[in-house]
PDB file of C-alpha atoms in Angstrom:
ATOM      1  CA  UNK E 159      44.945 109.682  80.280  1.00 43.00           C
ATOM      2  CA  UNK E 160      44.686 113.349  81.533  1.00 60.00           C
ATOM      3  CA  UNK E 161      47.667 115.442  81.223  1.00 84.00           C
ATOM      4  CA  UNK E 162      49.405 116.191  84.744  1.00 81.00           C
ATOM      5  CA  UNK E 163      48.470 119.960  84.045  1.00 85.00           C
ATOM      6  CA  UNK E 164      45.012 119.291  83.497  1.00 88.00           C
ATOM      7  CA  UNK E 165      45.178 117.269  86.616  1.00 87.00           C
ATOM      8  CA  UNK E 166      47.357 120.029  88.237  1.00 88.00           C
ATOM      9  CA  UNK E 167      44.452 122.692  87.228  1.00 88.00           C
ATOM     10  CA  UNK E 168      41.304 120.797  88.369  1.00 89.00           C
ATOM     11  CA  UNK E 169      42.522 119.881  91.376  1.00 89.00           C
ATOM     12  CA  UNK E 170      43.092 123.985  92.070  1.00 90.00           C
ATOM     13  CA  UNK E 171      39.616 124.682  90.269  1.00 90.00           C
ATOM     14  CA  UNK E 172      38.103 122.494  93.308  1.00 89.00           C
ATOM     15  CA  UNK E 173      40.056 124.192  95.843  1.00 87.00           C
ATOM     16  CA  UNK E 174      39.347 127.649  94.543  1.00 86.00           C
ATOM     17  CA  UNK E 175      35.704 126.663  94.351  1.00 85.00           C
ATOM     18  CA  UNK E 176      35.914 125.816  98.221  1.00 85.00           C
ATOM     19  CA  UNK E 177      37.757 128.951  99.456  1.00 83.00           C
ATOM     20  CA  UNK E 178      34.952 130.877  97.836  1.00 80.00           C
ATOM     21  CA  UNK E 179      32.406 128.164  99.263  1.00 79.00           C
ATOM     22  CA  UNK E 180      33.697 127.932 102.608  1.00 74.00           C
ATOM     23  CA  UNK E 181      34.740 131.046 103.232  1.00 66.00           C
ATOM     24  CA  UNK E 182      32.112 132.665 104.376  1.00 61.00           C
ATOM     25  CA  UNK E 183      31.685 129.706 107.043  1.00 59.00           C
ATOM     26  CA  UNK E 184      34.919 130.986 108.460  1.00 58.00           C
ATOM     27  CA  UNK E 185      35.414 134.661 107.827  1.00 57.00           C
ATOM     28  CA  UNK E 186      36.122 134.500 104.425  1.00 55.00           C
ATOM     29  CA  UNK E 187      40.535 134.302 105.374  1.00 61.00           C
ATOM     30  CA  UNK E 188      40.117 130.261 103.994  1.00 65.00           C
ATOM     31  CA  UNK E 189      43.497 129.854 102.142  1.00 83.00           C
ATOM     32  CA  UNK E 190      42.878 126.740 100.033  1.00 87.00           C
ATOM     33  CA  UNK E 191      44.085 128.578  96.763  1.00 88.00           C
ATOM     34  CA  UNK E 192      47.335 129.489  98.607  1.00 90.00           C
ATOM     35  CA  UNK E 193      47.862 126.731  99.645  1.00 91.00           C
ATOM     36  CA  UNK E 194      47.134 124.617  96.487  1.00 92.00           C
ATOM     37  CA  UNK E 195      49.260 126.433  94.670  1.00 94.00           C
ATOM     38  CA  UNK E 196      52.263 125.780  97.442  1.00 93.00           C
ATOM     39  CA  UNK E 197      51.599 122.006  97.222  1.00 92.00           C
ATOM     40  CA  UNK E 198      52.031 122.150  93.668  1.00 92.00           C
ATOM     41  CA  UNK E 199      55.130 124.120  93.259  1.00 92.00           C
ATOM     42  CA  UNK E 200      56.462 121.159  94.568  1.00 90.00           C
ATOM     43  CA  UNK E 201      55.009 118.789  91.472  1.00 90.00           C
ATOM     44  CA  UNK E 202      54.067 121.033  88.707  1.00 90.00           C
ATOM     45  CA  UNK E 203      56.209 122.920  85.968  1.00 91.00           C
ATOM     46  CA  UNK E 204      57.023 126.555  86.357  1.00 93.00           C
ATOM     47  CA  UNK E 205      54.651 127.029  83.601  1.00 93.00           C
ATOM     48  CA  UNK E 206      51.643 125.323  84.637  1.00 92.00           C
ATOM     49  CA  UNK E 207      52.258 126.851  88.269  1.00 94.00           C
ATOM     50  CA  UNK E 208      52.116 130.649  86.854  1.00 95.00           C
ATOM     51  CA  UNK E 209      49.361 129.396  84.692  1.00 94.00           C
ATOM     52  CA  UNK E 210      47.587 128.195  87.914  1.00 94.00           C
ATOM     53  CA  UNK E 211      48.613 131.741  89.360  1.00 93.00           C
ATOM     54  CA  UNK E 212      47.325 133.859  86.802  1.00 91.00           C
ATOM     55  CA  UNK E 213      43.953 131.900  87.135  1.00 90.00           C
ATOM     56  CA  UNK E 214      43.726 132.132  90.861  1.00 89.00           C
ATOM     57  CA  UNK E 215      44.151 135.737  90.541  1.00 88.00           C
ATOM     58  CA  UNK E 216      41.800 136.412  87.601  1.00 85.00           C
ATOM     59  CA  UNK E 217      38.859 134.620  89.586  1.00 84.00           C
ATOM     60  CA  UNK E 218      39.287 135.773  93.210  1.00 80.00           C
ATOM     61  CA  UNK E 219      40.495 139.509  91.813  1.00 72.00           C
ATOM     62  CA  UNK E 220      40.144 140.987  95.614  1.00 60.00           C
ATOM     63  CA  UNK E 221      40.855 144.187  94.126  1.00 63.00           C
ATOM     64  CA  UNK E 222      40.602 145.965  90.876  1.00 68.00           C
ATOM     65  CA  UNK E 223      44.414 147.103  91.542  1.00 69.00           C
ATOM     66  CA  UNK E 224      47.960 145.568  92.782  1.00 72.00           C
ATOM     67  CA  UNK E 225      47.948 144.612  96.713  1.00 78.00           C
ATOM     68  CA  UNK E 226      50.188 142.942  99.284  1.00 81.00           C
ATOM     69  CA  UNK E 227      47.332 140.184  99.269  1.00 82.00           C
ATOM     70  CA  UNK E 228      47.605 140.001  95.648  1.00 85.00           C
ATOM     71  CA  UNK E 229      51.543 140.173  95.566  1.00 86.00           C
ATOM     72  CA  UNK E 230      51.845 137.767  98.444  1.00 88.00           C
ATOM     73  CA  UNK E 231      49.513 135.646  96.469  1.00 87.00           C
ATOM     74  CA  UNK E 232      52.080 135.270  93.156  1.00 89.00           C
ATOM     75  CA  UNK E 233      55.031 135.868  94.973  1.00 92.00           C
ATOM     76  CA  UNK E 234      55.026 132.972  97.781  1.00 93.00           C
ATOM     77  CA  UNK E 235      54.604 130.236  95.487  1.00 94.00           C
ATOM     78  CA  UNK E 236      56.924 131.224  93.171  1.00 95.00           C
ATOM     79  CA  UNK E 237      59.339 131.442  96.107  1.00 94.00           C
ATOM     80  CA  UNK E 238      58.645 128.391  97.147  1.00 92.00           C
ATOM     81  CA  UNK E 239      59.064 126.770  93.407  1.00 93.00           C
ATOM     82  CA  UNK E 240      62.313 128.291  92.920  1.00 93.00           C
ATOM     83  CA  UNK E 241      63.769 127.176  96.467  1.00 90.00           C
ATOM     84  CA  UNK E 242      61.984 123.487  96.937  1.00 85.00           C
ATOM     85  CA  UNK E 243      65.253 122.008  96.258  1.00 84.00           C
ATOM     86  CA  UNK E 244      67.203 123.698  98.961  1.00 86.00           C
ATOM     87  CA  UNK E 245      64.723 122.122 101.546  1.00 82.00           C
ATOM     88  CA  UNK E 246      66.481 119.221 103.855  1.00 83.00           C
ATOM     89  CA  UNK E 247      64.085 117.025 104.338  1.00 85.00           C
ATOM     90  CA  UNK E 248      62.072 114.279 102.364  1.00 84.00           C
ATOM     91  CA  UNK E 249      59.184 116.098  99.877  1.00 84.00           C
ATOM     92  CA  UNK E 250      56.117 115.658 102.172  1.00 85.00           C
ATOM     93  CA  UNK E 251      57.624 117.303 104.793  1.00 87.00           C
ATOM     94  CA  UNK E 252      59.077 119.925 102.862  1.00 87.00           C
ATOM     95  CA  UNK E 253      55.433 121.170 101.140  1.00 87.00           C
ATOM     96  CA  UNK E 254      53.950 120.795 104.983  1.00 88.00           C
ATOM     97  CA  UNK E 255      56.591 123.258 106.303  1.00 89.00           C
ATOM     98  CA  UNK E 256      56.255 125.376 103.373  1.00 89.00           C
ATOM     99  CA  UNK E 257      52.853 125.422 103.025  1.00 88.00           C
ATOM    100  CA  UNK E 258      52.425 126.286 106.775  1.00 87.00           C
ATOM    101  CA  UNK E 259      55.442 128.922 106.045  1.00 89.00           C
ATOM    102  CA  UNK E 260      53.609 130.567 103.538  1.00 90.00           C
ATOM    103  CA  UNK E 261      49.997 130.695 104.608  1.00 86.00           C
ATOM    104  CA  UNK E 262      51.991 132.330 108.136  1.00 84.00           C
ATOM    105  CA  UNK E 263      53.638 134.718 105.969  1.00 87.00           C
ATOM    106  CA  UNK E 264      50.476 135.539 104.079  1.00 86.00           C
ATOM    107  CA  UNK E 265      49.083 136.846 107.067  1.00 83.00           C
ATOM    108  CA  UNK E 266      51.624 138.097 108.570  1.00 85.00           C
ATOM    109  CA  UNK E 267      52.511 140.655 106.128  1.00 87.00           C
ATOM    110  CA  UNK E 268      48.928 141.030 105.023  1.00 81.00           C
ATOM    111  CA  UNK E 269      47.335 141.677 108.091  1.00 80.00           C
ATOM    112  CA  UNK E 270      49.429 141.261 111.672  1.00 83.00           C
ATOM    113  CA  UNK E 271      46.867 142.986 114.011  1.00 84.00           C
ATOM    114  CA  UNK E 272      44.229 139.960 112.801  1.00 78.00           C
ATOM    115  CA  UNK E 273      46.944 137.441 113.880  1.00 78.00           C
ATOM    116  CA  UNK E 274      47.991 139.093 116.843  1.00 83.00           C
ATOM    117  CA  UNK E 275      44.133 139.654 117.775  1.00 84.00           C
ATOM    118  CA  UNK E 276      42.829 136.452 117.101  1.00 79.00           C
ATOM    119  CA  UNK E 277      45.667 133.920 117.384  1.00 78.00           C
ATOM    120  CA  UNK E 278      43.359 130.904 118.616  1.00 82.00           C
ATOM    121  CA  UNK E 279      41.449 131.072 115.495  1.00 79.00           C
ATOM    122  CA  UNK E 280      44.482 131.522 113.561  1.00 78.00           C
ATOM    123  CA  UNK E 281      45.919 128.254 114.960  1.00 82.00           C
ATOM    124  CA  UNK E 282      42.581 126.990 113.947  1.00 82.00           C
ATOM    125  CA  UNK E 283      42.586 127.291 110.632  1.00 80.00           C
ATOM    126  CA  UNK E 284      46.353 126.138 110.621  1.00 80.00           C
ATOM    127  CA  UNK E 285      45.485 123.243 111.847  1.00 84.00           C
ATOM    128  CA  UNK E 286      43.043 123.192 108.963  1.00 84.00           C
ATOM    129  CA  UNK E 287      45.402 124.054 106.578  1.00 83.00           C
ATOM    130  CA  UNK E 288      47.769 121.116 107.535  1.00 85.00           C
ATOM    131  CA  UNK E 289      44.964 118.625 106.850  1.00 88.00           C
ATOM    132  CA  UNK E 290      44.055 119.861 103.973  1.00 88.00           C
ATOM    133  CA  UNK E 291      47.722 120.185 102.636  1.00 88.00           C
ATOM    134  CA  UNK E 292      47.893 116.421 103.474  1.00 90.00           C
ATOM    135  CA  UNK E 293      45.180 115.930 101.461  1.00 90.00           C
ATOM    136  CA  UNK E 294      46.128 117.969  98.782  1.00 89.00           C
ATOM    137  CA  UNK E 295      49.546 116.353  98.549  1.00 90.00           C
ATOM    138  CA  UNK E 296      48.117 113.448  98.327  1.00 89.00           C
ATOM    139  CA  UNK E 297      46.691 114.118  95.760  1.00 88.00           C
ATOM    140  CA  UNK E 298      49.478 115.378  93.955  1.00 87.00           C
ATOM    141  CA  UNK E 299      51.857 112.897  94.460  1.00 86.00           C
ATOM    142  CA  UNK E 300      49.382 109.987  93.257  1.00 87.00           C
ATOM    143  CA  UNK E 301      48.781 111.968  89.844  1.00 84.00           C
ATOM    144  CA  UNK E 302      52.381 113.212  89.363  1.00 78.00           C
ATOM    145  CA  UNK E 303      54.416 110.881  91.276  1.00 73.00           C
ATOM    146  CA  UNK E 304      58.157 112.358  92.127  1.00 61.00           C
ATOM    147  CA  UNK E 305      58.145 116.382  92.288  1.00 52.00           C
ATOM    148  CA  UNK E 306      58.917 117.792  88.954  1.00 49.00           C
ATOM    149  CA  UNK E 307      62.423 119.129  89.527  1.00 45.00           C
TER     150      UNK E 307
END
């Protein structure tokens, strides 16, 4: 049987893969990585989750140097780890609302004017986002059962 972190880790290998894949198909701002790692805060260890972190940032690298993109990147998920518990509402809905909370937030400190600009493809790729978190927490939950809290 695979360990939950291996699990954990291939399952954001694939969706690192596709943001790199698929990102050019749609203006390279796919946030699968992001996203992943949201989902999982709500399943994995604090370990395994800044392990996942400290890959995601080692192969995507968008900079040689610190940036909000790159600090918004650690940061969210580690927010999101730390406060899971204090969400109301049954787990599923809790990673959907903070997944679409943080990819929001993403942009919205990273880059407004883009929002602002082009808020129908924005909503787009939301709406991509949300069935891909369904997937993704799917996933999860059927290789780590209950949240890890």
């Amino acid at each position: 049987m695979l360990s939950k972190a291996l699990i954990a880790t291939l399952i954001f290998l694939v969706a690192l893969a596709l943001q790199i894949r698929l990102g050019n198909a749609f203006g390279g701002i796919l946030d699968l990585a992001l996203l992943t790692l949201v989902i999982a805060a709500f399943f994995v260890k604090l370990e395994v989750l800044l392990f996942l972190i400290a890959l995601g940032v080692l192969i995507l690298n968008w900079q040689p140097a610190a940036s909000t993109e790159l600090a918004l990147f650690v940061g969210i998920p580690l927010f999101v780890f730390f406060f899971r518990q204090a969400l109301p509402w049954q787990t599923w809905l809790n990673a959907m609302v903070s997944a679409l909370g943080a990819i929001a937030a993403f942009y919205l400190f990273s880059s407004p004017s883009f929002v602002f600009e082009n808020g129908a493809f924005v909503l787009w790729i939301g709406l991509l986002d949300i069935v891909f978190g369904f997937f993704l927490f799917s996933l999860f939950n059927y290789f780590h059962g209950e949240e890890a809290r």
